[in-house]
mmCIF file with all atom_site columns, C-alpha atoms in Angstrom:
data_model
loop_
_atom_site.group_PDB
_atom_site.id
_atom_site.type_symbol
_atom_site.label_atom_id
_atom_site.label_alt_id
_atom_site.label_comp_id
_atom_site.label_asym_id
_atom_site.label_entity_id
_atom_site.label_seq_id
_atom_site.pdbx_PDB_ins_code
_atom_site.Cartn_x
_atom_site.Cartn_y
_atom_site.Cartn_z
_atom_site.occupancy
_atom_site.B_iso_or_equiv
_atom_site.pdbx_formal_charge
_atom_site.auth_seq_id
_atom_site.auth_comp_id
_atom_site.auth_asym_id
_atom_site.auth_atom_id
_atom_site.pdbx_PDB_model_num
ATOM 1   C CA . MET A 1 1   ? 117.862 121.000 82.515  1.00 42.00 ? 46  MET A CA 1
ATOM 2   C CA . ILE A 1 2   ? 118.217 119.938 86.143  1.00 47.00 ? 47  ILE A CA 1
ATOM 3   C CA . GLU A 1 3   ? 121.458 118.155 86.922  1.00 55.00 ? 48  GLU A CA 1
ATOM 4   C CA . PRO A 1 4   ? 121.214 114.525 88.213  1.00 67.00 ? 49  PRO A CA 1
ATOM 5   C CA . ILE A 1 5   ? 122.796 115.520 91.551  1.00 72.00 ? 50  ILE A CA 1
ATOM 6   C CA . HIS A 1 6   ? 119.964 117.973 92.193  1.00 73.00 ? 51  HIS A CA 1
ATOM 7   C CA . ILE A 1 7   ? 117.373 115.268 91.517  1.00 73.00 ? 52  ILE A CA 1
ATOM 8   C CA . THR A 1 8   ? 119.177 112.936 93.917  1.00 71.00 ? 53  THR A CA 1
ATOM 9   C CA . VAL A 1 9   ? 119.317 115.591 96.635  1.00 75.00 ? 54  VAL A CA 1
ATOM 10  C CA . TYR A 1 10  ? 115.641 116.355 96.042  1.00 72.00 ? 55  TYR A CA 1
ATOM 11  C CA . ASN A 1 11  ? 114.779 112.627 96.312  1.00 72.00 ? 56  ASN A CA 1
ATOM 12  C CA . LEU A 1 12  ? 116.820 112.393 99.509  1.00 74.00 ? 57  LEU A CA 1
ATOM 13  C CA . LEU A 1 13  ? 115.023 115.362 101.077 1.00 77.00 ? 58  LEU A CA 1
ATOM 14  C CA . ILE A 1 14  ? 111.605 113.991 100.122 1.00 74.00 ? 59  ILE A CA 1
ATOM 15  C CA . GLY A 1 15  ? 112.629 110.577 101.481 1.00 73.00 ? 60  GLY A CA 1
ATOM 16  C CA . ILE A 1 16  ? 113.765 112.051 104.794 1.00 76.00 ? 61  ILE A CA 1
ATOM 17  C CA . ILE A 1 17  ? 110.574 114.094 105.168 1.00 75.00 ? 62  ILE A CA 1
ATOM 18  C CA . THR A 1 18  ? 108.418 111.067 104.358 1.00 72.00 ? 63  THR A CA 1
ATOM 19  C CA . GLY A 1 19  ? 110.492 108.871 106.680 1.00 69.00 ? 64  GLY A CA 1
ATOM 20  C CA . VAL A 1 20  ? 110.099 111.336 109.538 1.00 72.00 ? 65  VAL A CA 1
ATOM 21  C CA . GLY A 1 21  ? 106.349 111.366 108.894 1.00 68.00 ? 66  GLY A CA 1
ATOM 22  C CA . VAL A 1 22  ? 106.163 107.570 109.004 1.00 66.00 ? 67  VAL A CA 1
ATOM 23  C CA . ILE A 1 23  ? 108.237 107.414 112.195 1.00 65.00 ? 68  ILE A CA 1
ATOM 24  C CA . TYR A 1 24  ? 106.092 110.133 113.797 1.00 63.00 ? 69  TYR A CA 1
ATOM 25  C CA . PHE A 1 25  ? 102.911 108.269 112.894 1.00 60.00 ? 70  PHE A CA 1
ATOM 26  C CA . LEU A 1 26  ? 104.140 104.934 114.214 1.00 60.00 ? 71  LEU A CA 1
ATOM 27  C CA . PHE A 1 27  ? 106.033 105.896 117.333 1.00 59.00 ? 72  PHE A CA 1
ATOM 28  C CA . LEU A 1 28  ? 104.904 109.301 118.566 1.00 54.00 ? 73  LEU A CA 1
ATOM 29  C CA . LYS A 1 29  ? 101.174 109.295 117.816 1.00 48.00 ? 74  LYS A CA 1
ATOM 30  C CA . PRO A 1 30  ? 99.043  107.054 120.023 1.00 45.00 ? 75  PRO A CA 1
ATOM 31  C CA . ALA A 1 31  ? 97.482  105.454 116.979 1.00 43.00 ? 76  ALA A CA 1
ATOM 32  C CA . ILE A 1 32  ? 98.775  101.907 116.986 1.00 43.00 ? 77  ILE A CA 1
ATOM 33  C CA . VAL A 1 33  ? 99.382  100.089 120.246 1.00 37.00 ? 78  VAL A CA 1
ATOM 34  C CA . GLU A 1 34  ? 100.311 96.621  119.012 1.00 44.00 ? 79  GLU A CA 1
ATOM 35  C CA . TYR A 1 35  ? 103.270 96.380  116.680 1.00 48.00 ? 80  TYR A CA 1
ATOM 36  C CA . HIS A 1 36  ? 104.049 93.295  114.653 1.00 61.00 ? 81  HIS A CA 1
ATOM 37  C CA . GLN A 1 37  ? 107.311 92.118  113.119 1.00 69.00 ? 82  GLN A CA 1
ATOM 38  C CA . PHE A 1 38  ? 105.996 92.286  109.565 1.00 71.00 ? 83  PHE A CA 1
ATOM 39  C CA . LEU A 1 39  ? 105.022 95.921  110.112 1.00 72.00 ? 84  LEU A CA 1
ATOM 40  C CA . PHE A 1 40  ? 108.576 96.741  111.173 1.00 73.00 ? 85  PHE A CA 1
ATOM 41  C CA . VAL A 1 41  ? 110.010 94.849  108.196 1.00 78.00 ? 86  VAL A CA 1
ATOM 42  C CA . THR A 1 42  ? 107.791 96.802  105.797 1.00 78.00 ? 87  THR A CA 1
ATOM 43  C CA . ILE A 1 43  ? 108.608 100.155 107.416 1.00 78.00 ? 88  ILE A CA 1
ATOM 44  C CA . ILE A 1 44  ? 112.346 99.403  107.357 1.00 82.00 ? 89  ILE A CA 1
ATOM 45  C CA . GLY A 1 45  ? 112.026 98.520  103.666 1.00 84.00 ? 90  GLY A CA 1
ATOM 46  C CA . LEU A 1 46  ? 110.173 101.743 102.907 1.00 80.00 ? 91  LEU A CA 1
ATOM 47  C CA . LEU A 1 47  ? 112.649 103.869 104.845 1.00 81.00 ? 92  LEU A CA 1
ATOM 48  C CA . LEU A 1 48  ? 115.577 102.103 103.183 1.00 83.00 ? 93  LEU A CA 1
ATOM 49  C CA . PHE A 1 49  ? 114.050 102.853 99.791  1.00 83.00 ? 94  PHE A CA 1
ATOM 50  C CA . LEU A 1 50  ? 113.085 106.458 100.615 1.00 79.00 ? 95  LEU A CA 1
ATOM 51  C CA . VAL A 1 51  ? 116.235 107.505 102.467 1.00 80.00 ? 96  VAL A CA 1
ATOM 52  C CA . GLY A 1 52  ? 118.849 104.823 101.770 1.00 82.00 ? 97  GLY A CA 1
ATOM 53  C CA . GLY A 1 53  ? 118.346 104.888 98.001  1.00 82.00 ? 98  GLY A CA 1
ATOM 54  C CA . PRO A 1 54  ? 119.055 108.588 97.447  1.00 80.00 ? 99  PRO A CA 1
ATOM 55  C CA . LEU A 1 55  ? 121.803 108.566 100.090 1.00 82.00 ? 100 LEU A CA 1
ATOM 56  C CA . THR A 1 56  ? 123.505 105.617 98.374  1.00 84.00 ? 101 THR A CA 1
ATOM 57  C CA . GLU A 1 57  ? 123.112 107.365 95.031  1.00 81.00 ? 102 GLU A CA 1
ATOM 58  C CA . LEU A 1 58  ? 125.049 110.315 96.447  1.00 80.00 ? 103 LEU A CA 1
ATOM 59  C CA . LEU A 1 59  ? 127.764 108.326 98.215  1.00 84.00 ? 104 LEU A CA 1
ATOM 60  C CA . ALA A 1 60  ? 128.126 105.082 96.226  1.00 86.00 ? 105 ALA A CA 1
ATOM 61  C CA . PRO A 1 61  ? 126.050 105.203 93.019  1.00 84.00 ? 106 PRO A CA 1
ATOM 62  C CA . GLU A 1 62  ? 127.168 101.738 91.952  1.00 89.00 ? 107 GLU A CA 1
ATOM 63  C CA . LEU A 1 63  ? 125.316 100.217 94.959  1.00 89.00 ? 108 LEU A CA 1
ATOM 64  C CA . VAL A 1 64  ? 121.988 101.995 94.527  1.00 84.00 ? 109 VAL A CA 1
ATOM 65  C CA . HIS A 1 65  ? 120.349 99.049  92.746  1.00 86.00 ? 110 HIS A CA 1
ATOM 66  C CA . TRP A 1 66  ? 121.392 96.699  95.543  1.00 90.00 ? 111 TRP A CA 1
ATOM 67  C CA . VAL A 1 67  ? 119.852 99.037  98.144  1.00 88.00 ? 112 VAL A CA 1
ATOM 68  C CA . HIS A 1 68  ? 116.622 99.310  96.138  1.00 84.00 ? 113 HIS A CA 1
ATOM 69  C CA . GLY A 1 69  ? 116.559 95.523  95.715  1.00 88.00 ? 114 GLY A CA 1
ATOM 70  C CA . LEU A 1 70  ? 117.025 94.939  99.456  1.00 88.00 ? 115 LEU A CA 1
ATOM 71  C CA . ALA A 1 71  ? 114.329 97.516  100.242 1.00 86.00 ? 116 ALA A CA 1
ATOM 72  C CA . SER A 1 72  ? 111.943 95.787  97.835  1.00 85.00 ? 117 SER A CA 1
ATOM 73  C CA . ILE A 1 73  ? 112.614 92.387  99.422  1.00 86.00 ? 118 ILE A CA 1
ATOM 74  C CA . LEU A 1 74  ? 111.879 93.803  102.892 1.00 84.00 ? 119 LEU A CA 1
ATOM 75  C CA . VAL A 1 75  ? 108.611 95.372  101.720 1.00 81.00 ? 120 VAL A CA 1
ATOM 76  C CA . ILE A 1 76  ? 107.586 92.132  100.021 1.00 81.00 ? 121 ILE A CA 1
ATOM 77  C CA . LEU A 1 77  ? 108.409 90.101  103.160 1.00 81.00 ? 122 LEU A CA 1
ATOM 78  C CA . GLY A 1 78  ? 106.289 92.517  105.183 1.00 78.00 ? 123 GLY A CA 1
ATOM 79  C CA . LEU A 1 79  ? 103.334 92.095  102.830 1.00 76.00 ? 124 LEU A CA 1
ATOM 80  C CA . TYR A 1 80  ? 103.765 88.402  101.976 1.00 77.00 ? 125 TYR A CA 1
ATOM 81  C CA . ASN A 1 81  ? 104.321 85.420  104.261 1.00 73.00 ? 126 ASN A CA 1
ATOM 82  C CA . PRO A 1 82  ? 106.711 83.033  102.469 1.00 72.00 ? 127 PRO A CA 1
ATOM 83  C CA . VAL A 1 83  ? 106.103 80.245  105.006 1.00 73.00 ? 128 VAL A CA 1
ATOM 84  C CA . THR A 1 84  ? 102.356 79.990  104.359 1.00 72.00 ? 129 THR A CA 1
ATOM 85  C CA . ARG A 1 85  ? 102.729 81.427  100.828 1.00 72.00 ? 130 ARG A CA 1
ATOM 86  C CA . ASP A 1 86  ? 99.960  83.883  101.503 1.00 70.00 ? 131 ASP A CA 1
ATOM 87  C CA . ILE A 1 87  ? 99.520  87.655  101.495 1.00 71.00 ? 132 ILE A CA 1
ATOM 88  C CA . ARG A 1 88  ? 99.206  89.042  105.016 1.00 66.00 ? 133 ARG A CA 1
ATOM 89  C CA . HIS A 1 89  ? 95.889  90.723  104.190 1.00 59.00 ? 134 HIS A CA 1
ATOM 90  C CA . ASP A 1 90  ? 94.220  89.802  107.504 1.00 61.00 ? 135 ASP A CA 1
ATOM 91  C CA . ALA A 1 91  ? 97.131  91.081  109.581 1.00 60.00 ? 136 ALA A CA 1
ATOM 92  C CA . TRP A 1 92  ? 97.346  94.362  107.642 1.00 58.00 ? 137 TRP A CA 1
ATOM 93  C CA . THR A 1 93  ? 93.575  94.769  107.804 1.00 56.00 ? 138 THR A CA 1
ATOM 94  C CA . ASN A 1 94  ? 93.765  94.393  111.584 1.00 57.00 ? 139 ASN A CA 1
ATOM 95  C CA . ILE A 1 95  ? 96.347  97.167  111.772 1.00 55.00 ? 140 ILE A CA 1
ATOM 96  C CA . LEU A 1 96  ? 94.901  99.584  109.234 1.00 54.00 ? 141 LEU A CA 1
ATOM 97  C CA . LEU A 1 97  ? 91.196  99.113  109.905 1.00 50.00 ? 142 LEU A CA 1
ATOM 98  C CA . LYS A 1 98  ? 91.099  98.531  113.644 1.00 52.00 ? 143 LYS A CA 1
ATOM 99  C CA . GLU A 1 99  ? 88.223  99.605  115.790 1.00 52.00 ? 144 GLU A CA 1
ATOM 100 C CA . PRO A 1 100 ? 89.158  102.675 117.841 1.00 51.00 ? 145 PRO A CA 1
ATOM 101 C CA . SER A 1 101 ? 88.804  100.582 121.011 1.00 49.00 ? 146 SER A CA 1
ATOM 102 C CA . GLN A 1 102 ? 91.702  98.426  119.791 1.00 50.00 ? 147 GLN A CA 1
ATOM 103 C CA . VAL A 1 103 ? 93.797  101.395 118.686 1.00 54.00 ? 148 VAL A CA 1
ATOM 104 C CA . ARG A 1 104 ? 93.513  103.757 121.633 1.00 62.00 ? 149 ARG A CA 1
ATOM 105 C CA . GLU A 1 105 ? 95.822  103.522 124.600 1.00 67.00 ? 150 GLU A CA 1
ATOM 106 C CA . PRO A 1 106 ? 93.913  102.792 127.827 1.00 70.00 ? 151 PRO A CA 1
ATOM 107 C CA . ALA A 1 107 ? 95.385  104.016 131.104 1.00 75.00 ? 152 ALA A CA 1
ATOM 108 C CA . ASP A 1 108 ? 96.450  101.575 133.819 1.00 79.00 ? 153 ASP A CA 1
ATOM 109 C CA . TRP A 1 109 ? 93.380  102.325 135.918 1.00 83.00 ? 154 TRP A CA 1
ATOM 110 C CA . MET A 1 110 ? 90.902  101.671 133.097 1.00 85.00 ? 155 MET A CA 1
ATOM 111 C CA . LEU A 1 111 ? 88.745  98.551  132.777 1.00 87.00 ? 156 LEU A CA 1
ATOM 112 C CA . PRO A 1 112 ? 87.017  97.190  129.633 1.00 84.00 ? 157 PRO A CA 1
ATOM 113 C CA . ILE A 1 113 ? 83.690  98.490  130.960 1.00 89.00 ? 158 ILE A CA 1
ATOM 114 C CA . ASP A 1 114 ? 85.048  102.053 130.723 1.00 88.00 ? 159 ASP A CA 1
ATOM 115 C CA . ASP A 1 115 ? 85.371  101.826 126.931 1.00 85.00 ? 160 ASP A CA 1
ATOM 116 C CA . THR A 1 116 ? 81.857  100.376 126.720 1.00 88.00 ? 161 THR A CA 1
ATOM 117 C CA . VAL A 1 117 ? 80.391  103.158 128.867 1.00 91.00 ? 162 VAL A CA 1
ATOM 118 C CA . LEU A 1 118 ? 82.200  105.910 126.963 1.00 89.00 ? 163 LEU A CA 1
ATOM 119 C CA . ASN A 1 119 ? 81.159  104.420 123.611 1.00 86.00 ? 164 ASN A CA 1
ATOM 120 C CA . LEU A 1 120 ? 77.527  104.444 124.734 1.00 88.00 ? 165 LEU A CA 1
ATOM 121 C CA . PHE A 1 121 ? 77.789  108.103 125.737 1.00 87.00 ? 166 PHE A CA 1
ATOM 122 C CA . ASP A 1 122 ? 79.451  108.949 122.445 1.00 82.00 ? 167 ASP A CA 1
ATOM 123 C CA . SER A 1 123 ? 76.920  107.090 120.303 1.00 81.00 ? 168 SER A CA 1
ATOM 124 C CA . ALA A 1 124 ? 73.899  108.503 122.117 1.00 75.00 ? 169 ALA A CA 1
ATOM 125 C CA . ASP A 1 125 ? 75.227  112.031 122.757 1.00 77.00 ? 170 ASP A CA 1
ATOM 126 C CA . LEU A 1 126 ? 72.753  112.241 125.628 1.00 83.00 ? 171 LEU A CA 1
ATOM 127 C CA . VAL A 1 127 ? 72.724  112.740 129.366 1.00 89.00 ? 172 VAL A CA 1
ATOM 128 C CA . LEU A 1 128 ? 72.466  109.238 130.834 1.00 89.00 ? 173 LEU A CA 1
ATOM 129 C CA . THR A 1 129 ? 71.884  107.667 134.234 1.00 90.00 ? 174 THR A CA 1
ATOM 130 C CA . PRO A 1 130 ? 73.693  104.601 135.603 1.00 91.00 ? 175 PRO A CA 1
ATOM 131 C CA . SER A 1 131 ? 70.468  102.553 135.291 1.00 91.00 ? 176 SER A CA 1
ATOM 132 C CA . ILE A 1 132 ? 70.022  103.365 131.600 1.00 91.00 ? 177 ILE A CA 1
ATOM 133 C CA . ILE A 1 133 ? 73.692  102.670 130.887 1.00 91.00 ? 178 ILE A CA 1
ATOM 134 C CA . ALA A 1 134 ? 73.570  99.343  132.770 1.00 91.00 ? 179 ALA A CA 1
ATOM 135 C CA . HIS A 1 135 ? 70.459  98.303  130.857 1.00 90.00 ? 180 HIS A CA 1
ATOM 136 C CA . ASN A 1 136 ? 72.131  99.006  127.499 1.00 89.00 ? 181 ASN A CA 1
ATOM 137 C CA . ILE A 1 137 ? 75.530  97.424  128.116 1.00 88.00 ? 182 ILE A CA 1
ATOM 138 C CA . ASP A 1 138 ? 74.652  94.363  130.241 1.00 83.00 ? 183 ASP A CA 1
ATOM 139 C CA . TYR A 1 139 ? 76.576  95.376  133.345 1.00 89.00 ? 184 TYR A CA 1
ATOM 140 C CA . SER A 1 140 ? 75.099  95.817  136.814 1.00 92.00 ? 185 SER A CA 1
ATOM 141 C CA . ARG A 1 141 ? 73.969  99.265  137.896 1.00 92.00 ? 186 ARG A CA 1
ATOM 142 C CA . ASP A 1 142 ? 76.382  99.195  140.848 1.00 93.00 ? 187 ASP A CA 1
ATOM 143 C CA . GLU A 1 143 ? 79.342  98.380  138.601 1.00 94.00 ? 188 GLU A CA 1
ATOM 144 C CA . VAL A 1 144 ? 78.371  101.137 136.136 1.00 93.00 ? 189 VAL A CA 1
ATOM 145 C CA . ASN A 1 145 ? 77.952  103.583 139.013 1.00 93.00 ? 190 ASN A CA 1
ATOM 146 C CA . ARG A 1 146 ? 81.437  102.769 140.375 1.00 94.00 ? 191 ARG A CA 1
ATOM 147 C CA . ARG A 1 147 ? 83.012  103.255 136.955 1.00 94.00 ? 192 ARG A CA 1
ATOM 148 C CA . LEU A 1 148 ? 81.123  106.524 136.350 1.00 94.00 ? 193 LEU A CA 1
ATOM 149 C CA . ILE A 1 149 ? 82.513  107.883 139.607 1.00 92.00 ? 194 ILE A CA 1
ATOM 150 C CA . GLU A 1 150 ? 86.035  106.935 138.472 1.00 92.00 ? 195 GLU A CA 1
ATOM 151 C CA . LEU A 1 151 ? 85.497  108.317 134.966 1.00 92.00 ? 196 LEU A CA 1
ATOM 152 C CA . GLU A 1 152 ? 84.207  111.573 136.438 1.00 92.00 ? 197 GLU A CA 1
ATOM 153 C CA . LYS A 1 153 ? 87.182  111.783 138.794 1.00 91.00 ? 198 LYS A CA 1
ATOM 154 C CA . ARG A 1 154 ? 89.508  111.363 135.781 1.00 88.00 ? 199 ARG A CA 1
ATOM 155 C CA . GLY A 1 155 ? 87.655  113.978 133.687 1.00 89.00 ? 200 GLY A CA 1
ATOM 156 C CA . PHE A 1 156 ? 86.144  111.633 131.064 1.00 90.00 ? 201 PHE A CA 1
ATOM 157 C CA . VAL A 1 157 ? 82.530  112.291 132.076 1.00 92.00 ? 202 VAL A CA 1
ATOM 158 C CA . THR A 1 158 ? 80.883  115.061 134.017 1.00 92.00 ? 203 THR A CA 1
ATOM 159 C CA . LYS A 1 159 ? 77.922  114.980 136.360 1.00 92.00 ? 204 LYS A CA 1
ATOM 160 C CA . VAL A 1 160 ? 75.151  117.158 134.912 1.00 90.00 ? 205 VAL A CA 1
ATOM 161 C CA . ASP A 1 161 ? 72.677  116.611 137.720 1.00 88.00 ? 206 ASP A CA 1
ATOM 162 C CA . ARG A 1 162 ? 72.220  114.160 140.575 1.00 89.00 ? 207 ARG A CA 1
ATOM 163 C CA . GLY A 1 163 ? 72.755  110.719 139.026 1.00 89.00 ? 208 GLY A CA 1
ATOM 164 C CA . LYS A 1 164 ? 73.006  112.070 135.457 1.00 92.00 ? 209 LYS A CA 1
ATOM 165 C CA . TYR A 1 165 ? 76.214  112.104 133.429 1.00 94.00 ? 210 TYR A CA 1
ATOM 166 C CA . ARG A 1 166 ? 77.527  113.369 130.097 1.00 93.00 ? 211 ARG A CA 1
ATOM 167 C CA . ILE A 1 167 ? 80.784  112.627 128.255 1.00 92.00 ? 212 ILE A CA 1
ATOM 168 C CA . THR A 1 168 ? 83.407  115.393 128.259 1.00 91.00 ? 213 THR A CA 1
ATOM 169 C CA . ALA A 1 169 ? 85.708  116.607 125.490 1.00 87.00 ? 214 ALA A CA 1
ATOM 170 C CA . LEU A 1 170 ? 88.520  114.589 127.099 1.00 86.00 ? 215 LEU A CA 1
ATOM 171 C CA . GLY A 1 171 ? 86.326  111.460 126.949 1.00 86.00 ? 216 GLY A CA 1
ATOM 172 C CA . ARG A 1 172 ? 85.639  112.048 123.251 1.00 85.00 ? 217 ARG A CA 1
ATOM 173 C CA . GLN A 1 173 ? 89.335  112.622 122.545 1.00 82.00 ? 218 GLN A CA 1
ATOM 174 C CA . TYR A 1 174 ? 90.143  109.346 124.274 1.00 81.00 ? 219 TYR A CA 1
ATOM 175 C CA . LEU A 1 175 ? 87.580  107.504 122.133 1.00 80.00 ? 220 LEU A CA 1
ATOM 176 C CA . ASN A 1 176 ? 89.152  108.985 119.010 1.00 75.00 ? 221 ASN A CA 1
ATOM 177 C CA . GLY A 1 177 ? 92.595  107.812 120.152 1.00 68.00 ? 222 GLY A CA 1
ATOM 178 C CA . ALA A 1 178 ? 93.849  111.393 120.356 1.00 61.00 ? 223 ALA A CA 1
ATOM 179 C CA . VAL A 1 179 ? 94.908  111.354 124.012 1.00 54.00 ? 224 VAL A CA 1
ATOM 180 C CA . SER A 1 180 ? 97.844  109.276 125.241 1.00 52.00 ? 225 SER A CA 1
ATOM 181 C CA . ALA A 1 181 ? 98.041  107.867 128.767 1.00 52.00 ? 226 ALA A CA 1
ATOM 182 C CA . SER A 1 182 ? 100.746 110.355 129.794 1.00 51.00 ? 227 SER A CA 1
ATOM 183 C CA . LEU A 1 183 ? 98.765  113.322 128.466 1.00 51.00 ? 228 LEU A CA 1
ATOM 184 C CA . ARG A 1 184 ? 95.655  112.072 130.242 1.00 50.00 ? 229 ARG A CA 1
ATOM 185 C CA . GLY A 1 185 ? 97.664  111.902 133.476 1.00 55.00 ? 230 GLY A CA 1
ATOM 186 C CA . GLN A 1 186 ? 98.762  115.516 133.045 1.00 51.00 ? 231 GLN A CA 1
ATOM 187 C CA . LEU A 1 187 ? 95.223  116.645 132.212 1.00 51.00 ? 232 LEU A CA 1
ATOM 188 C CA . ARG A 1 188 ? 93.839  114.757 135.214 1.00 56.00 ? 233 ARG A CA 1
ATOM 189 C CA . HIS A 1 189 ? 96.398  116.469 137.463 1.00 53.00 ? 234 HIS A CA 1
ATOM 190 C CA . LEU A 1 190 ? 95.377  119.883 136.105 1.00 53.00 ? 235 LEU A CA 1
ATOM 191 C CA . TRP A 1 191 ? 91.687  118.988 136.454 1.00 54.00 ? 236 TRP A CA 1
ATOM 192 C CA . ASN A 1 192 ? 92.150  117.919 140.090 1.00 58.00 ? 237 ASN A CA 1
ATOM 193 C CA . PHE A 1 193 ? 94.263  120.982 140.848 1.00 52.00 ? 238 PHE A CA 1
ATOM 194 C CA . ARG A 1 194 ? 91.762  123.373 139.321 1.00 53.00 ? 239 ARG A CA 1
ATOM 195 C CA . PHE A 1 195 ? 88.606  121.842 140.768 1.00 53.00 ? 240 PHE A CA 1
ATOM 196 C CA . GLY A 1 196 ? 90.154  120.526 143.992 1.00 54.00 ? 241 GLY A CA 1
ATOM 197 C CA . ARG A 1 197 ? 89.097  116.896 143.582 1.00 50.00 ? 242 ARG A CA 1
#
């Protein structure tokens, strides 16, 4: 039979690994841009339960129930709004089921039209002209043309032929939220260095 101390150490290790995964997801991956207080409260509660519980069980076993109780209260406060006496289902839905355009991290130089243009390229998976893009997204041809030049300069689209563009792998990664602003800056620098633009 496994001794209780081994189970506690095992629970602590699993808690630390899970906690590191949660922290990585929230802070290091460019997945969620907007953080809310209730999200932090819930995460603190989960981490307190996952890491604090087993750690308390090792160091001060008589306090483990208090730590678990506090962790549960924090999780409940993150999921439930005691002021309005309502579950925060809309707020959590906004975080967990956001559109990629709300989740990805736009660079300082980007405008809302850039997301619209890139989404059109991604949905059509075609070579498009500024006129066709402008017709489909309700922006002027001149404005679309200016943004295509900027997007090409930054490596998000490529010119296939005179006046014809296609989305690049970097553009698709941006749409999927897989490229942070700092990484895009580094990639743009490499792109400009390599192709002399």
